[in-house]
Short mmCIF file of N, CA, C and O in Angstrom, two decimals:
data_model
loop_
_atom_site.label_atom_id
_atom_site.label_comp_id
_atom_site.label_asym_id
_atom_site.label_seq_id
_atom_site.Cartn_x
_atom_site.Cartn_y
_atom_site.Cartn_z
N UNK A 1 0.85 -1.19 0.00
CA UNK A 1 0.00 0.00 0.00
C UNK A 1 0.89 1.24 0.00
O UNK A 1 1.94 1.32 0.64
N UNK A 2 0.38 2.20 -0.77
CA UNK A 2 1.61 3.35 -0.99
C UNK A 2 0.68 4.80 -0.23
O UNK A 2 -0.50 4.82 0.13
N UNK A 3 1.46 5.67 -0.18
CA UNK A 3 1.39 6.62 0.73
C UNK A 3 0.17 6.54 2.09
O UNK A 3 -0.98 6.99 2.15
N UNK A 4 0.97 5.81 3.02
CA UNK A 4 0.19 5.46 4.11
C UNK A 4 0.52 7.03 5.25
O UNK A 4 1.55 7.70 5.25
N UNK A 5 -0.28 7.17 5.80
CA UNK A 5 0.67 8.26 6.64
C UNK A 5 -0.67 8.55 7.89
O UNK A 5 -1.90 8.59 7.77
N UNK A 6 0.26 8.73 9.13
CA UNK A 6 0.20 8.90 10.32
C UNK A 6 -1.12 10.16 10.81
O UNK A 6 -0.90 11.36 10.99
N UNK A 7 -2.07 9.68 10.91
CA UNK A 7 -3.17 10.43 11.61
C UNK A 7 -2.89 12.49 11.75
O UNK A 7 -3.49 13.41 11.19
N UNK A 8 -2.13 12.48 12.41
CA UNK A 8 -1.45 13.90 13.00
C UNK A 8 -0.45 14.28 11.18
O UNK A 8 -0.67 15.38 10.67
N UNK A 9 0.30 13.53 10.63
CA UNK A 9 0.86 13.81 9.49
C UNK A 9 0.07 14.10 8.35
O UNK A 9 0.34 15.02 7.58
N UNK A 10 -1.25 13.07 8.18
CA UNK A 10 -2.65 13.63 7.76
C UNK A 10 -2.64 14.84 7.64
O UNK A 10 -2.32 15.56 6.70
N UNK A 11 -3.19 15.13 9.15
CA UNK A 11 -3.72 16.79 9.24
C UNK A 11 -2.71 17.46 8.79
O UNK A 11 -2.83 18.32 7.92
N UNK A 12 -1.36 17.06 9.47
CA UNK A 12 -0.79 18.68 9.23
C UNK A 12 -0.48 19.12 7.34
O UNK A 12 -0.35 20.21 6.77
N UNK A 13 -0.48 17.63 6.82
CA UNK A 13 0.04 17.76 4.96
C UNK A 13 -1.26 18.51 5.08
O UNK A 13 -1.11 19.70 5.37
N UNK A 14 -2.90 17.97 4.88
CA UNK A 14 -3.87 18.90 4.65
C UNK A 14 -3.98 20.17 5.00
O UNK A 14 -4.52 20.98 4.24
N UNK A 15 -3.55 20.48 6.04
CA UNK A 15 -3.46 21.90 6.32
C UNK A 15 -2.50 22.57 5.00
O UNK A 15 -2.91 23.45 4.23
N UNK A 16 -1.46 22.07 4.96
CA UNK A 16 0.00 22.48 3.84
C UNK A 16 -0.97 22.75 2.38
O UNK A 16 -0.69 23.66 1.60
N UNK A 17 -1.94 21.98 2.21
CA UNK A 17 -2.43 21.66 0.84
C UNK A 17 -3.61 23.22 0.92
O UNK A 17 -3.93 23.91 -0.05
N UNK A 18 -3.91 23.34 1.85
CA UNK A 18 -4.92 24.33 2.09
C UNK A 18 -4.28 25.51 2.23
O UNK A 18 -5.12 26.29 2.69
N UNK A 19 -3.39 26.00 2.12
CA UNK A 19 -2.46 27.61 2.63
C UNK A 19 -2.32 27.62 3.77
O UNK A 19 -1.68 28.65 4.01
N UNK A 20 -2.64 26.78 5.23
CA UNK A 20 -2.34 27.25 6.23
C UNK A 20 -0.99 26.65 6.80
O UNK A 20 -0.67 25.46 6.76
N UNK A 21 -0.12 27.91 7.46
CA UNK A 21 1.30 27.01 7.40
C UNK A 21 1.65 27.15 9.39
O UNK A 21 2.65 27.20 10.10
N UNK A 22 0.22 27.17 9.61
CA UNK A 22 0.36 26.95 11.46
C UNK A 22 -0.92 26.01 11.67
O UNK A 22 -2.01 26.12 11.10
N UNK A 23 -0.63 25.26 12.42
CA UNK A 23 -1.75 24.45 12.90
C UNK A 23 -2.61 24.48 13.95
O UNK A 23 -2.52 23.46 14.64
N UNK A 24 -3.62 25.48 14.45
CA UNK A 24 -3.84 25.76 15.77
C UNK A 24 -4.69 24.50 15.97
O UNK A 24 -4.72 23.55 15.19
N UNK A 25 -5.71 24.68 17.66
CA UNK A 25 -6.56 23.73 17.89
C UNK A 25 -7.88 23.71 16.98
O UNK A 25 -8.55 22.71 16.71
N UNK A 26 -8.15 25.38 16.45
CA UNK A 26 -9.42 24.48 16.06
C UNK A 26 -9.20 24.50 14.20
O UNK A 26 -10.06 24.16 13.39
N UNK A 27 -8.41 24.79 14.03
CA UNK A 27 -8.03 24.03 12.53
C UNK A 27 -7.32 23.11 12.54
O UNK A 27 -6.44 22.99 11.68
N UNK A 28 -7.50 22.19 13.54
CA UNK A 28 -6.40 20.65 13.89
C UNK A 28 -8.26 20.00 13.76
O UNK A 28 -8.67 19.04 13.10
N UNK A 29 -9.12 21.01 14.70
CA UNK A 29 -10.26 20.02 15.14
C UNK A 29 -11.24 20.00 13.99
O UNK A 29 -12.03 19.07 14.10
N UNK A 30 -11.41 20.65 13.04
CA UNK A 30 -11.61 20.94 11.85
C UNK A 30 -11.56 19.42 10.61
O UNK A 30 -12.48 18.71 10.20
N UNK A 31 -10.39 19.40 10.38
CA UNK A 31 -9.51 19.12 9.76
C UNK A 31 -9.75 17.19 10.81
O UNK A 31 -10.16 16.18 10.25
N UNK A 32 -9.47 17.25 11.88
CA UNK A 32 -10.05 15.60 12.46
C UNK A 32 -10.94 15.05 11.97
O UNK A 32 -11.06 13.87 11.65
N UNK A 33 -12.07 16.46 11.85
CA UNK A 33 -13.26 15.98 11.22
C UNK A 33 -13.53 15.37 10.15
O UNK A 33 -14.07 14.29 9.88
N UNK A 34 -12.85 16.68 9.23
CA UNK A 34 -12.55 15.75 7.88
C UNK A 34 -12.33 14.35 7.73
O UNK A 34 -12.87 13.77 6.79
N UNK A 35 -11.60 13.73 8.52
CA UNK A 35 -10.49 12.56 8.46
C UNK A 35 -11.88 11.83 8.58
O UNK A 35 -12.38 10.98 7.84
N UNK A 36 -12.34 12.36 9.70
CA UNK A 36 -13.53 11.31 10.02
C UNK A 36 -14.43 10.93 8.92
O UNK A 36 -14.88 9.79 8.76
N UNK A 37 -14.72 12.12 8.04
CA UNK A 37 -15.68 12.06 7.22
C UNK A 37 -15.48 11.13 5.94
O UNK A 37 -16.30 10.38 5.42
N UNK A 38 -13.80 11.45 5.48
CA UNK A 38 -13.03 10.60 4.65
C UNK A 38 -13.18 9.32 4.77
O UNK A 38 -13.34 8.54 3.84
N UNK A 39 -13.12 8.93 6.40
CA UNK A 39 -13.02 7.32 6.75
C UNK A 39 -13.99 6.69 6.40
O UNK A 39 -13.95 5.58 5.87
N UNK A 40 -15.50 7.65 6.83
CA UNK A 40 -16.63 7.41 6.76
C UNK A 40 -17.30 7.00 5.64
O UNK A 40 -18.21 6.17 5.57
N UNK A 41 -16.71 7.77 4.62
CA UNK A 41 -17.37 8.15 3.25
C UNK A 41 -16.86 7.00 1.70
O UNK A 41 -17.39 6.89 0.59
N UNK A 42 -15.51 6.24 2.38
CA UNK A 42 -14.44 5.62 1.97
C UNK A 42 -13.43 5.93 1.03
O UNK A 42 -12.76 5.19 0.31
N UNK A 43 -13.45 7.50 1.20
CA UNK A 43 -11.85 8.23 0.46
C UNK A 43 -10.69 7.68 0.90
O UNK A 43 -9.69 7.55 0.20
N UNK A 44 -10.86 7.20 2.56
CA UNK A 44 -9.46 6.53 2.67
C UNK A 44 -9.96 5.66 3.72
O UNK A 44 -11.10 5.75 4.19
N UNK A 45 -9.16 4.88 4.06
CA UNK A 45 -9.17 3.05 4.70
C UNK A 45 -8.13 3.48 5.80
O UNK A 45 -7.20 4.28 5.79
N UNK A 46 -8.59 2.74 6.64
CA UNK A 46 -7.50 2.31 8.01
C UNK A 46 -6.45 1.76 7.25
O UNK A 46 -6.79 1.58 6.08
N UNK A 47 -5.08 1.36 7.57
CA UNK A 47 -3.71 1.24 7.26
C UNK A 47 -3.20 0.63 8.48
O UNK A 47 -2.13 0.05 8.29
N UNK A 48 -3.63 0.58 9.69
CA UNK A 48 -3.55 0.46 11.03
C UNK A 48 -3.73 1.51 11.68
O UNK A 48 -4.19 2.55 11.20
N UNK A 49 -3.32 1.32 13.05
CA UNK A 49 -3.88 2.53 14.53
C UNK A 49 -2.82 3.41 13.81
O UNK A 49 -1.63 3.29 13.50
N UNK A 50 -4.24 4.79 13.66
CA UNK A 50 -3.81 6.22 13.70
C UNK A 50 -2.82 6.27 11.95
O UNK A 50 -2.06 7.15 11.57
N UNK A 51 -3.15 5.27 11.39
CA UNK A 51 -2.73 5.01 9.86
C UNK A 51 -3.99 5.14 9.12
O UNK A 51 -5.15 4.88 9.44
N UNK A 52 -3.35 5.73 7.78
CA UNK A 52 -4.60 6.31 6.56
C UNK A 52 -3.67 6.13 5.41
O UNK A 52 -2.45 6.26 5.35
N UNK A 53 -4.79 5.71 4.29
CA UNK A 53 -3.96 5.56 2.88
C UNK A 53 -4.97 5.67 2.01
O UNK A 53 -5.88 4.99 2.47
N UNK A 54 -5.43 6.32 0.67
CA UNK A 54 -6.19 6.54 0.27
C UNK A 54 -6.78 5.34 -0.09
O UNK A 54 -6.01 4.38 -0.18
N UNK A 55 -8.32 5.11 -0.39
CA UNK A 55 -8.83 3.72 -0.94
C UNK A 55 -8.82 3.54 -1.94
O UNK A 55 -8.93 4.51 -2.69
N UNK A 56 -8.65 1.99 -2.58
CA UNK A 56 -8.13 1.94 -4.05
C UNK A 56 -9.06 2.61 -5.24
O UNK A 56 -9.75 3.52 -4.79
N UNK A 57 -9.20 2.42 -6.29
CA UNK A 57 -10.07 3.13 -7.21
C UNK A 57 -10.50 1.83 -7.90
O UNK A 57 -9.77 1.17 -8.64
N UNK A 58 -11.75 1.53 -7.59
CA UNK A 58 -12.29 0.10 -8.01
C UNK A 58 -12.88 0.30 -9.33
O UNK A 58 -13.46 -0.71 -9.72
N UNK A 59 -12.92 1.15 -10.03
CA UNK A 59 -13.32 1.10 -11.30
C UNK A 59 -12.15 0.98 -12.21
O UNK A 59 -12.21 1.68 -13.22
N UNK A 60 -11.10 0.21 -12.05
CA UNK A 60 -9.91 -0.27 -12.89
C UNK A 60 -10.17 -2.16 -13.00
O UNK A 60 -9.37 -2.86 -13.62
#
C-alpha cells in the first residue's frame, strides 16, 4: 500500500495543501473531522492505529 501516513501527518500535509502554514486547535479540530468524514465516506481506509492511505479506485 503506498502513501500510508500517520493520523497527525494527515492533518498537518492537509493543512500544507490548504495555505495554512500553522496548525492551531481548532483548525487541527476541523480538519479531524474531515479525516472522520473521509473514513466514513471511503476516500481513505485504516492502514492500522492512527494510519490512513487513500482507498483503491475500483473502477480499474
Amino acid at each position: 500500500m503506498q502513501g500510508i501516513l500517520g493520523r497527525d501527518d494527515l492533518v498537518k500535509e492537509t493543512s500544507l495543501v490548504f495555505g495554512y502554514k500553522r496548525l492551531g486547535k481548532n483548525l487541527e479540530s476541523v480538519l479531524l473531522e474531515g479525516v472522520k468524514w473521509a473514513k466514513s465516506s471511503g476516500a481513505i481506509i485504516s492502514a492500522g492505529p492512527n494510519k490512513f492511505a487513500i482507498a483503491p479506485d475500483d473502477s480499474e
